[in-house]
Coordinates of C-alpha atoms in Angstrom, one line a residue:
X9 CA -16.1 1.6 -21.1
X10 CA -12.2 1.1 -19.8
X11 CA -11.6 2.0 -16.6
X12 CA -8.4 4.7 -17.2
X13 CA -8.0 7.8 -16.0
X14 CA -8.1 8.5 -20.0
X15 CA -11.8 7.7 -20.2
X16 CA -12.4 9.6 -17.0
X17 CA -10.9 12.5 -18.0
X18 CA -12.3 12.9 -21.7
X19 CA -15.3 12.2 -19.7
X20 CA -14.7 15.5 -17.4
X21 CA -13.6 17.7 -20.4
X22 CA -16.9 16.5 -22.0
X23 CA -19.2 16.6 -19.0
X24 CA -17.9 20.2 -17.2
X25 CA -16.7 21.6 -20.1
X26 CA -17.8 25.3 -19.2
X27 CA -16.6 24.7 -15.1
X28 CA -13.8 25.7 -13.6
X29 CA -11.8 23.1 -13.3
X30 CA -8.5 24.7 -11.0
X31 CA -7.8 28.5 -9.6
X32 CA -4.9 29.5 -8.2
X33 CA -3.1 32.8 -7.0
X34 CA -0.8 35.2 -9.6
X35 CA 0.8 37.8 -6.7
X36 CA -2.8 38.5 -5.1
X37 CA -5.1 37.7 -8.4
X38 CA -7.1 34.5 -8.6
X39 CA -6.7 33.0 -12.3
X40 CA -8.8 29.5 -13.5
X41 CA -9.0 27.2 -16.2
X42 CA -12.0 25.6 -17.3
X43 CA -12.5 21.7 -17.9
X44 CA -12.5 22.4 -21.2
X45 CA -9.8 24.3 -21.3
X46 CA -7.5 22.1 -19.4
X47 CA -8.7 19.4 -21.1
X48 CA -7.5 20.6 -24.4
X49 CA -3.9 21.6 -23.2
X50 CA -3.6 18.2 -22.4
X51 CA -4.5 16.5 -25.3
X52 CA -1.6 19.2 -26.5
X53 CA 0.8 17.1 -24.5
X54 CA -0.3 14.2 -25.4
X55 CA 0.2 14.5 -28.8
X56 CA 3.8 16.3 -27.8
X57 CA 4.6 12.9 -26.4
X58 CA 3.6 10.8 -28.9
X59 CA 5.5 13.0 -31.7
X60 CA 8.5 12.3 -29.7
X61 CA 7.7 8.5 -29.2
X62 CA 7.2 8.5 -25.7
X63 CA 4.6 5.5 -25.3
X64 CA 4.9 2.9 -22.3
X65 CA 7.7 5.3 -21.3
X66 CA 8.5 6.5 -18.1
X67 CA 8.1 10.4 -17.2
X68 CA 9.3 12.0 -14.1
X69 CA 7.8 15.3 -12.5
X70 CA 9.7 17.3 -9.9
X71 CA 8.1 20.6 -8.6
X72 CA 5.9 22.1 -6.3
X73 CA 1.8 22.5 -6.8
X74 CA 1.3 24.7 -10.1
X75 CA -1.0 25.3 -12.7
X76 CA 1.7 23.8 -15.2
X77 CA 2.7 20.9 -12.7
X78 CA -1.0 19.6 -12.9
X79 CA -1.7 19.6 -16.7
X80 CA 2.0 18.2 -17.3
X81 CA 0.8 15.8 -14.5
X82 CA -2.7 14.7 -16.7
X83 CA -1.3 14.8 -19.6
X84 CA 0.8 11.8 -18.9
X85 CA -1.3 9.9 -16.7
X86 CA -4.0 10.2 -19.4
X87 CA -1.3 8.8 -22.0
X88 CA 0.1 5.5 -22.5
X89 CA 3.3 6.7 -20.2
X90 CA 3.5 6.3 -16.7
X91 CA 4.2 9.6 -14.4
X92 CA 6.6 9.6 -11.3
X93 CA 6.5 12.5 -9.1
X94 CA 8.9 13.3 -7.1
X95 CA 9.3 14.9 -4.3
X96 CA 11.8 18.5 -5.0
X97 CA 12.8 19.2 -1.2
X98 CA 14.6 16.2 -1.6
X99 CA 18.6 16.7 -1.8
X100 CA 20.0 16.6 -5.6
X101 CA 21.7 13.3 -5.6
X102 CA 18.0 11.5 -4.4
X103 CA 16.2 13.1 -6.9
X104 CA 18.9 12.1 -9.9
X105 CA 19.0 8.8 -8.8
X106 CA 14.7 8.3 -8.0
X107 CA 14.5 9.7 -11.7
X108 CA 17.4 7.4 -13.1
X109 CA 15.8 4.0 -10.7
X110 CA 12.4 4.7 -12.9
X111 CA 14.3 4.3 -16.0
X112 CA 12.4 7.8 -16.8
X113 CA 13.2 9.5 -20.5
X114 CA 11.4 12.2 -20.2
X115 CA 11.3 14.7 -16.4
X116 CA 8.9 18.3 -16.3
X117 CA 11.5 20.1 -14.3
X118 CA 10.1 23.7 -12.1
X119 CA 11.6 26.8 -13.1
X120 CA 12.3 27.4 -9.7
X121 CA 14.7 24.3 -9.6
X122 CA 16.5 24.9 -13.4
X123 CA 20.0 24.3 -11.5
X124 CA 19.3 20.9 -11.3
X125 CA 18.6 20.3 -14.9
X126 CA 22.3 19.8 -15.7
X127 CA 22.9 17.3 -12.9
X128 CA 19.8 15.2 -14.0
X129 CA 21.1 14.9 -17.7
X130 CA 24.5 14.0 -16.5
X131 CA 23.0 11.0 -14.5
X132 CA 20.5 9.9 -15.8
X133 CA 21.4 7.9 -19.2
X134 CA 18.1 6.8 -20.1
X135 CA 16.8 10.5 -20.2
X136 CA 15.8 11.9 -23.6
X137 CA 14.2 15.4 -22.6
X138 CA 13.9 17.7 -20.1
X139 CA 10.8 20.2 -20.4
X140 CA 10.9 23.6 -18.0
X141 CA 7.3 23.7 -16.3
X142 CA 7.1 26.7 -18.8
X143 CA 4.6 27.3 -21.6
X144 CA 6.9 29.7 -22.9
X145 CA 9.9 29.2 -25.2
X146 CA 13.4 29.7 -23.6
X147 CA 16.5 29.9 -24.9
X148 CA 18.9 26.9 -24.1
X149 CA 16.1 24.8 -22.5
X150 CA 13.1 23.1 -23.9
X151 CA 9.7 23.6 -22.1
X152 CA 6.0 22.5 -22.6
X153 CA 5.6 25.2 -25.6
X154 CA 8.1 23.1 -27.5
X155 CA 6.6 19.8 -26.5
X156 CA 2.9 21.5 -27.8
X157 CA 5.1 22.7 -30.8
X158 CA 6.2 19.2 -31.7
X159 CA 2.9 17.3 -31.8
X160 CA 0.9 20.2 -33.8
X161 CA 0.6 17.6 -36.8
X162 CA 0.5 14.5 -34.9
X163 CA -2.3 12.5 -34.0
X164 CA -2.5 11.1 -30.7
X165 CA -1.1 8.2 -29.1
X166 CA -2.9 5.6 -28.4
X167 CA -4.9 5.3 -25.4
X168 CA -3.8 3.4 -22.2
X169 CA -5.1 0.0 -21.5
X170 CA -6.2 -0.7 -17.9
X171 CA -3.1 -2.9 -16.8
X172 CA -0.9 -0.1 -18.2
X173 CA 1.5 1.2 -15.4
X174 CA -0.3 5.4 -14.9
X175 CA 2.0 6.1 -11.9
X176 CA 5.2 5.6 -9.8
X177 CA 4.7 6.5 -6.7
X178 CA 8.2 6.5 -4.4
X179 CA 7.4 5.8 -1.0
X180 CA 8.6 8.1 1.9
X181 CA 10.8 5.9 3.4
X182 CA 10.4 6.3 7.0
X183 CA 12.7 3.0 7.2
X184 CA 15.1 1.4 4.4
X185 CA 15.4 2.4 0.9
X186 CA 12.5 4.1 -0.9
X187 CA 10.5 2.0 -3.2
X188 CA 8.8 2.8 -6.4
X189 CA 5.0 2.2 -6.3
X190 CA 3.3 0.7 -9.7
X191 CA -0.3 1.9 -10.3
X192 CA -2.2 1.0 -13.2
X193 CA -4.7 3.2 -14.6
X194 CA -7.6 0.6 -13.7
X195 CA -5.7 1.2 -9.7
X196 CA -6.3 4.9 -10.1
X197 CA -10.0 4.5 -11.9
X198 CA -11.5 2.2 -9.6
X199 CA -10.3 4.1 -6.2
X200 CA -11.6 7.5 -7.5
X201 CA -14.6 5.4 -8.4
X202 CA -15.1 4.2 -4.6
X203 CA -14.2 7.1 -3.0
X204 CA -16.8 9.4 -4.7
X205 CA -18.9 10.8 -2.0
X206 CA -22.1 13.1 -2.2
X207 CA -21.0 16.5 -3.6
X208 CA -22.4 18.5 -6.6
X209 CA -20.1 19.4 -9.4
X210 CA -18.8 23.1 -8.4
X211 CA -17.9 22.1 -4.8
X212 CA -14.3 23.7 -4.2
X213 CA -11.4 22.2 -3.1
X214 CA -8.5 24.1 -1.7
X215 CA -5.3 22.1 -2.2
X216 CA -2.7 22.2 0.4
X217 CA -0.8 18.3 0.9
X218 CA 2.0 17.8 -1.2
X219 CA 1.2 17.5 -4.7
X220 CA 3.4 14.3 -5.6
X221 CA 1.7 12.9 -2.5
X222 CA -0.7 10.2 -3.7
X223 CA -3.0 11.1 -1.2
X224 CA -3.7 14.3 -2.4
X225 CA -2.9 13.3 -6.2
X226 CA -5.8 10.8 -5.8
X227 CA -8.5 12.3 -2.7
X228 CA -7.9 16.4 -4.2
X229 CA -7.4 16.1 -7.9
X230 CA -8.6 13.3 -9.3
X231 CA -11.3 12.9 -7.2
X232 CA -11.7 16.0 -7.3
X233 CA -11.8 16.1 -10.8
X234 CA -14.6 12.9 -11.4
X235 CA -17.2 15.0 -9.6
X236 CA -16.5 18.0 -11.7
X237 CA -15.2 20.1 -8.3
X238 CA -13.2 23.2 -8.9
X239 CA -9.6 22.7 -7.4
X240 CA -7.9 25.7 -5.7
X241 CA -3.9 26.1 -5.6
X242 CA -2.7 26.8 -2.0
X243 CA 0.9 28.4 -2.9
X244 CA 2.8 27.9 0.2
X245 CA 1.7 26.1 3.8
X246 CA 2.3 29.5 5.4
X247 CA -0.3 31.2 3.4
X248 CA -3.3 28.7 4.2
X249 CA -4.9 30.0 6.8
X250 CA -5.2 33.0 4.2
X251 CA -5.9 31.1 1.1
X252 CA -9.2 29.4 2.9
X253 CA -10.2 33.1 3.4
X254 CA -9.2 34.0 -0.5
X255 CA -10.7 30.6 -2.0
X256 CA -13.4 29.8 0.4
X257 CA -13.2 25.8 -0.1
X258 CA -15.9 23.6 1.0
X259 CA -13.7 20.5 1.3
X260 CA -9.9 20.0 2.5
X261 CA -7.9 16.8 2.8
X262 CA -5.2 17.7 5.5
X263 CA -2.9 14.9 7.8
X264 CA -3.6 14.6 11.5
X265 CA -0.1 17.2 12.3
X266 CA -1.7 20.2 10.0
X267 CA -5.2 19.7 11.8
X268 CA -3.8 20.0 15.4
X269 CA -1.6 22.3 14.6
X270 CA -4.7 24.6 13.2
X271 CA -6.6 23.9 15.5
X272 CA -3.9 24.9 18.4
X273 CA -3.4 28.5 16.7
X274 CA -7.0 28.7 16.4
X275 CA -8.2 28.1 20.2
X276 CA -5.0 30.1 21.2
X277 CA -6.3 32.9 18.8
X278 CA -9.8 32.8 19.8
X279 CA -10.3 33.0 23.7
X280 CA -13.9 33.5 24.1
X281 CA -15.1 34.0 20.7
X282 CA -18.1 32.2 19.5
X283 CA -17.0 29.4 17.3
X284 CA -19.0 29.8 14.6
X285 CA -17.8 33.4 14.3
X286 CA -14.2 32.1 14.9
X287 CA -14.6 29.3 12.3
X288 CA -15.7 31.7 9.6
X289 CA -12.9 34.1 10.4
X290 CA -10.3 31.7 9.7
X291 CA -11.7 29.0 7.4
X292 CA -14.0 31.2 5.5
X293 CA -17.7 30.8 5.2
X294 CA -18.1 27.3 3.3
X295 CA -15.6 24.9 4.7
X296 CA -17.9 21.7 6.2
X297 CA -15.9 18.3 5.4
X298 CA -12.1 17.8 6.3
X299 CA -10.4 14.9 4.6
X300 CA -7.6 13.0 6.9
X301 CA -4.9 10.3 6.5
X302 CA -1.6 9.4 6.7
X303 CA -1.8 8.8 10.8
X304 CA -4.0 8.6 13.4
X305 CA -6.4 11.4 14.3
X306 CA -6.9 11.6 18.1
X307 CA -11.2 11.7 18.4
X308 CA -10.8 14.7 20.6
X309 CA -10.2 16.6 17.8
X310 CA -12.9 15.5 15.7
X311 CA -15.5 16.9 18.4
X312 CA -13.9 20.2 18.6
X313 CA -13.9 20.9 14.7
X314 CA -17.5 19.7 15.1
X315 CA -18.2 23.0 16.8
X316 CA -16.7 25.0 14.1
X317 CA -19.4 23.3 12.0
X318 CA -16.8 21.3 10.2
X319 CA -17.0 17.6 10.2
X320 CA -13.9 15.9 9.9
X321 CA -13.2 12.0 8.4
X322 CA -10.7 9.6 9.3
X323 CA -9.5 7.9 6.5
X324 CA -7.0 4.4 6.1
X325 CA -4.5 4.2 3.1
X326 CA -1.2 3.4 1.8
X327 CA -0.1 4.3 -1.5
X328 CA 0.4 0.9 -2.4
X329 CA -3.5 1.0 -2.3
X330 CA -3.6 4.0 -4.8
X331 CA -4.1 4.5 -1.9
X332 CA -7.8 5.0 0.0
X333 CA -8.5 1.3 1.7
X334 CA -11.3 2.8 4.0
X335 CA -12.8 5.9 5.4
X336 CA -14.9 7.5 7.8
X337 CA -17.9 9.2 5.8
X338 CA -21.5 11.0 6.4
X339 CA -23.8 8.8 7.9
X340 CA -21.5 6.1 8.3
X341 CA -19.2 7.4 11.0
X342 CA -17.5 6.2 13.9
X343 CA -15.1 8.1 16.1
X344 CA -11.6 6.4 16.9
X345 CA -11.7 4.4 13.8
X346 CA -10.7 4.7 9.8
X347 CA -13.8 4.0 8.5
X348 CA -15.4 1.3 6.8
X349 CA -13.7 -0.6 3.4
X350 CA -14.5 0.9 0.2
X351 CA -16.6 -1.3 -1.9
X352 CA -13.6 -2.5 -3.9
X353 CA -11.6 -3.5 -1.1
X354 CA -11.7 -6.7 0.9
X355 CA -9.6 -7.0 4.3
X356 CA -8.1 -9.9 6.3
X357 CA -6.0 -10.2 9.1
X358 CA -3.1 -12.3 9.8
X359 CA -1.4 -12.7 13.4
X360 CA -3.3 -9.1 13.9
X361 CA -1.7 -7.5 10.4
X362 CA -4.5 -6.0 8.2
X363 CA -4.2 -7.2 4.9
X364 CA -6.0 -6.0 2.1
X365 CA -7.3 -6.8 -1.6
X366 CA -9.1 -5.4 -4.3
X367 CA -8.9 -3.6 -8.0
X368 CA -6.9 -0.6 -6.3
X369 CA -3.9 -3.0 -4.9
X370 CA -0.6 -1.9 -7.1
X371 CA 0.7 -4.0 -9.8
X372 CA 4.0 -4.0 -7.6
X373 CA 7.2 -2.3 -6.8
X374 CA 9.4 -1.3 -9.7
X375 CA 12.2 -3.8 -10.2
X376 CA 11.9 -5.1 -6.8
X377 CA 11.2 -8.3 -7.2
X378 CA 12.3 -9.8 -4.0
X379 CA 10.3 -6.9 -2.2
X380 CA 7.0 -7.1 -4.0
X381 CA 6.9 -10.6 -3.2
X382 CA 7.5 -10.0 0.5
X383 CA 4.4 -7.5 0.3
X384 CA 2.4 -9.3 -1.6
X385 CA 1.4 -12.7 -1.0
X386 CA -1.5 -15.2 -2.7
X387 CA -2.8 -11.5 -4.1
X388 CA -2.9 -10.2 -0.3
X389 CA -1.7 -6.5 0.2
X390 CA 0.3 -6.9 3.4
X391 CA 0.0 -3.7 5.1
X392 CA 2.3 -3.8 7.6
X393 CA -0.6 -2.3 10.3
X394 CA -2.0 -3.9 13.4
X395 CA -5.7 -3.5 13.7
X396 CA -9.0 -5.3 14.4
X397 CA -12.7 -4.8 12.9
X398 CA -15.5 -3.8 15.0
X399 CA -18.8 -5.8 15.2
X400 CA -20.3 -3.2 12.4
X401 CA -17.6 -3.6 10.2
X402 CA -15.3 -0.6 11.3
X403 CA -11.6 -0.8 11.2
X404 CA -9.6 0.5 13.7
X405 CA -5.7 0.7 13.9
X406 CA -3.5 0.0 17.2
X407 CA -0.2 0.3 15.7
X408 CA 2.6 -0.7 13.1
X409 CA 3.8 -4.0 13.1
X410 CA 7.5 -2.9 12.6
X411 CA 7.3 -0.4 15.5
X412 CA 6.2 -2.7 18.3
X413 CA 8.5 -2.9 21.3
X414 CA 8.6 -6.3 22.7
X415 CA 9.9 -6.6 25.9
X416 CA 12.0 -9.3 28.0
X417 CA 8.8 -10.7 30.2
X418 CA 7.4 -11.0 26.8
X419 CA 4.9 -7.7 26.8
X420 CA 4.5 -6.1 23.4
X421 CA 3.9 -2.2 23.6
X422 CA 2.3 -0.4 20.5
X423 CA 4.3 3.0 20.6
X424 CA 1.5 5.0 18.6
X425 CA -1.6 4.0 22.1
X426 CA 0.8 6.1 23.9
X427 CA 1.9 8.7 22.1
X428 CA -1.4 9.6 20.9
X429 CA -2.6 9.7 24.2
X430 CA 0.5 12.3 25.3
X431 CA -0.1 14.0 22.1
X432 CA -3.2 15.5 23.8
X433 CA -2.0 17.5 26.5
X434 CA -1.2 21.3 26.5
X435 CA 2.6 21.3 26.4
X436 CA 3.4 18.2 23.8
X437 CA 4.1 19.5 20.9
X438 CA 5.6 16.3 19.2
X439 CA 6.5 12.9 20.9
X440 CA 8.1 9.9 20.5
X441 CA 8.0 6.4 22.2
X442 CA 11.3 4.0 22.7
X443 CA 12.5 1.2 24.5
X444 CA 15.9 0.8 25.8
X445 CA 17.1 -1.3 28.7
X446 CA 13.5 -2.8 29.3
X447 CA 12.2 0.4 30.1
X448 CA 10.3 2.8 27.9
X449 CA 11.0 6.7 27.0
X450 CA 8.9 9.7 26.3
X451 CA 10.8 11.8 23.8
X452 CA 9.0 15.2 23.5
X453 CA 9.3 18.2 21.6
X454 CA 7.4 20.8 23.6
X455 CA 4.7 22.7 21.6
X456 CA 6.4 26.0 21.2
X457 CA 3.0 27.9 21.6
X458 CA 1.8 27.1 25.0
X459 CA 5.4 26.8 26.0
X460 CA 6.4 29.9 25.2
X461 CA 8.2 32.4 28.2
X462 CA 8.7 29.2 30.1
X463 CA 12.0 28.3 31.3
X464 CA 13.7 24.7 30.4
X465 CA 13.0 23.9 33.6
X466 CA 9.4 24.8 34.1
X467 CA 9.2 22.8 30.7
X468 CA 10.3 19.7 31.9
X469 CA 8.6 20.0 35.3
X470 CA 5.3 20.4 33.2
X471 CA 6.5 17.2 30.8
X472 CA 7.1 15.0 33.9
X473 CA 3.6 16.5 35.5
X474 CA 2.3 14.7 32.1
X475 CA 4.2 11.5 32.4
X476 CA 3.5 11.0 36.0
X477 CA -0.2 11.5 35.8
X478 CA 0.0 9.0 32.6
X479 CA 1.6 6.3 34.7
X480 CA -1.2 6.1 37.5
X481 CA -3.0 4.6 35.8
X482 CA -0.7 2.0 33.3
X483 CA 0.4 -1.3 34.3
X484 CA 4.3 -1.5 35.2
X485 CA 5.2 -2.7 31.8
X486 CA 3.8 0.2 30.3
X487 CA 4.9 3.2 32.6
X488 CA 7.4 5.8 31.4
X489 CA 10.6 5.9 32.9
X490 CA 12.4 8.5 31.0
X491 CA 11.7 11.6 30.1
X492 CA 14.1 13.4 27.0
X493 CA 13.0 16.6 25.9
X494 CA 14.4 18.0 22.6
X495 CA 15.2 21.4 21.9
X496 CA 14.0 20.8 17.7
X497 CA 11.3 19.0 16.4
X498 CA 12.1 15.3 15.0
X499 CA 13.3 14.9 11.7
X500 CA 10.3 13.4 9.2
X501 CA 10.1 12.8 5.8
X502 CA 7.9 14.7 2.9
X503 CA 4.9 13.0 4.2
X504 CA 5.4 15.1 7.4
X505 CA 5.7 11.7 9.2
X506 CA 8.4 11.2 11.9
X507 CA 11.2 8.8 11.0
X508 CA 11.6 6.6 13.6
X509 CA 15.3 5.8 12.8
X510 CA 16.3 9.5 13.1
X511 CA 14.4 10.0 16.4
X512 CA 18.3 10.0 18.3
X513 CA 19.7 12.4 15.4
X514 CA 19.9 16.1 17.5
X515 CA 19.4 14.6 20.9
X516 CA 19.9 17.0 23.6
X517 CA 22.1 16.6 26.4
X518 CA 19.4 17.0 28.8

């Protein structure tokens, strides 16, 4: 059998025909589609694109999680074509020129962003169609119901081979210009495939990351999809804490920021509560396993979702690794670390940089020649992360390569050790390491919840309480010297990472 996410899905319509496949909120109703059902819109599309000779072609997808976004989404990457998702908070001109980089000809365009569709046709010469995230007809704009309505007599395409480009994943771009991600569909396959851990079909998922993410694309949907789970819809970041109550997931995939910052609400909410009672209140009866990537998770919160009843993994990934690489998991757990190498993965380490091959390592970057062979070397995945392995074969990560400061008696100082170790304390909200002049600064954002009715300076007297008691016990080389407190948080990009080049953009005057 190929190893595409075609196969695996016609395996999931087959298998859980009958299950719910994905739910998701209409004003305060709960709606679902069955595997089945899903599965047969898709072929729909399929056959929309093929009537319209879209095959090796490049399709782009900007909106925000829907119903429509997700079987527009599988019905390409279950074709011959390649999807690109794209992230729509970013400004106009990025998005025309992300969807005019990929050479795309086709883009499934949100309702709630139609203003745009003008703009995207007037720079983007390559694009045939635009299709409204609609299943029903409008006038003056084409949507799915016309694509459906175009391949009613056509057979399908057909299917993808396993060195076919799937995906198109644009990196965040914390630094430089964003590059476009190749994934073939044996990438996509083969990390579902490792990643599959020990849940029934029916376990729920409750959505919340960014759905062009390929974190969540890969560790809620189709993972989520291979072991038949039912996925849940979270509508909007500031109706979670409600949703878990309204879907009741068992499993959530969250990054380290959304998990303090829960966590932070939830202890200020619950002073003296039990938390079992507490955990129930606010993450609804079933939720047990919490998914986390995209930075490092400070232990200390792992033990204190443990006594909600919830155990939480670390997970290690890049989306050039479509994307898991390794992860904490049930029986094979270690606290402080990102878990253990799936089984298609090997790792390496040159001059401390983890390095990293396997069937999930991308084809390349999308005609970047020059930068793919920067990254990838003698069919080595060049991460980019410092790290070491552990005597039972646990990796652990002690910064990024890039961000080291090196000072003039020759030290090198990984930024992340100390900022995750600020991070803990009561008044940090976000933070910040630099160097300038041979010295090293804390920039913090105060956490507005345990800082609130404080004055500035009763702020910064409690920051510089922090800093001092950090320095007792640090070397010289790695005391902090300065102390900048910003009044906004730091700018970050759709990955909710900070961006280290922006971390001077709205500096205060303090």
């Amino acid at each position: 059998m190929k190893k595409t996410i075609f196969t695996m899905w016609k395996r999931c319509g087959e298998q859980y025909k009958d299950l719910p496949a994905v739910r998701w909120l209409v004003k305060k109703d709960v709606h679902e589609l069955s595997y089945g059902e899903l599965a047969a819109k898709t072929a729909e599309i399929r056959k929309g694109l093929a009537a319209l000779s879209f095959d090796h072609k490049h399709i782009s997808i900007i909106g925000t999680s829907s119903i429509e976004w997700i079987k527009a989404y599988m019905s390409v990457v279950s074709s011959s074509n390649a999807a690109v998702p794209l992230d729509p908070a970013l400004p106009a001109e990025d998005l025309i020129d992300l969807v005019a980089r990929s050479d795309s000809e086709g883009v499934f365009l949100d309702k709630k962003f139609a203003a745009l569709a003008d703009a995207i046709k007037a720079g983007c010469p390559k694009l045939r169609h635009l299709w409204m995230l609609s299943e029903e007809k409008e006038e003056g704009a084409e949507t799915i119901a016309d694509l459906i309505e175009a391949g009613k007599d056509t057979p399908e395409g057909e299917p993808p081979a396993e060195d076919d480009v799937s995906m198109i994943v644009f990196t965040s771009g914390t630094t430089g210009k964003s590059k476009g991600v190749m994934l073939t569909q044996s990438n996509l396959y083969c990390n579902v495939e490792a990643i599959v851990y020990d849940e029934p079909p029916g376990v729920v998922f409750l959505s919340v990351l960014p759905v062009h993410h390929a974190f969540c694309l890969s560790m809620d949907w189709l993972n989520g999809f291979w072991m038949g789970g039912i996925i849940c819809i979270n509508d909007s970041l500031m109706h979670m804490v409600r949703n878990m109550t309204i879907f009741n997931p068992h499993v959530m995939l969250m990054v380290p920021l959304m998990l303090e910052t829960i966590y932070k609400r939830v202890k200020a909410l619950g002073d003296g509560v039990p938390p079992e009672i507490l955990a129930k209140k606010v993450f609804g009866p079933n939720l047990t396993r919490i998914f986390t990537g995209g930075a490092h998770l400070e232990p200390y919160y792992i033990d204190e979702f443990a006594k909600f009843g919830i155990e939480v993994y670390e997970g290690y990934g890049m989306s050039e690794c479509a994307p898991v690489i390794t992860s904490n998991k049930a029986g094979a757990w270690k606290p402080g670390s990102i878990g253990k190498p799936l089984p298609n993965v090997e790792v390496k380490f040159e001059d401390g940089e983890i390095c990293v091959r396997g069937t999930s390592v991308m084809k390349g970057y999308y005609n970047m020649e020059t930068e793919t062979e920067q990254t990838l070397r003698d069919g080595w995945l060049h991460t980019g992360d410092k790290g070491y392995m552990d005597e039972d074969g646990f990796l652990f990560i002690n910064g990024r390569v890039k961000n080291l400061i090196i000072l003039s008696n020759g030290e090198n100082i990984s930024p992340e050790e100390i900022e995750g170790k600020l991070a803990l304390k009561e008044f940090v909200g976000e933070v910040i390491v630099t160097g300038e002049d041979n010295l090293l600064t804390a920039r913090i954002y105060p956490d507005p919840d345990t800082t609130e009715g404080k004055t500035a300076e009763e702020i910064r007297a409690a920051l510089q309480a922090i800093l001092d008691d950090y320095n007792k016990d640090q070397p010289t080389y790695k005391q902090l010297s300065r102390l900048v407190v910003r009044e906004n948080p730091f700018f970050k990009n759709s990955s909710r990472k900070i961006i280290r080049t922006e971390v001077l953009r709205d500096e205060p005057l303090a």
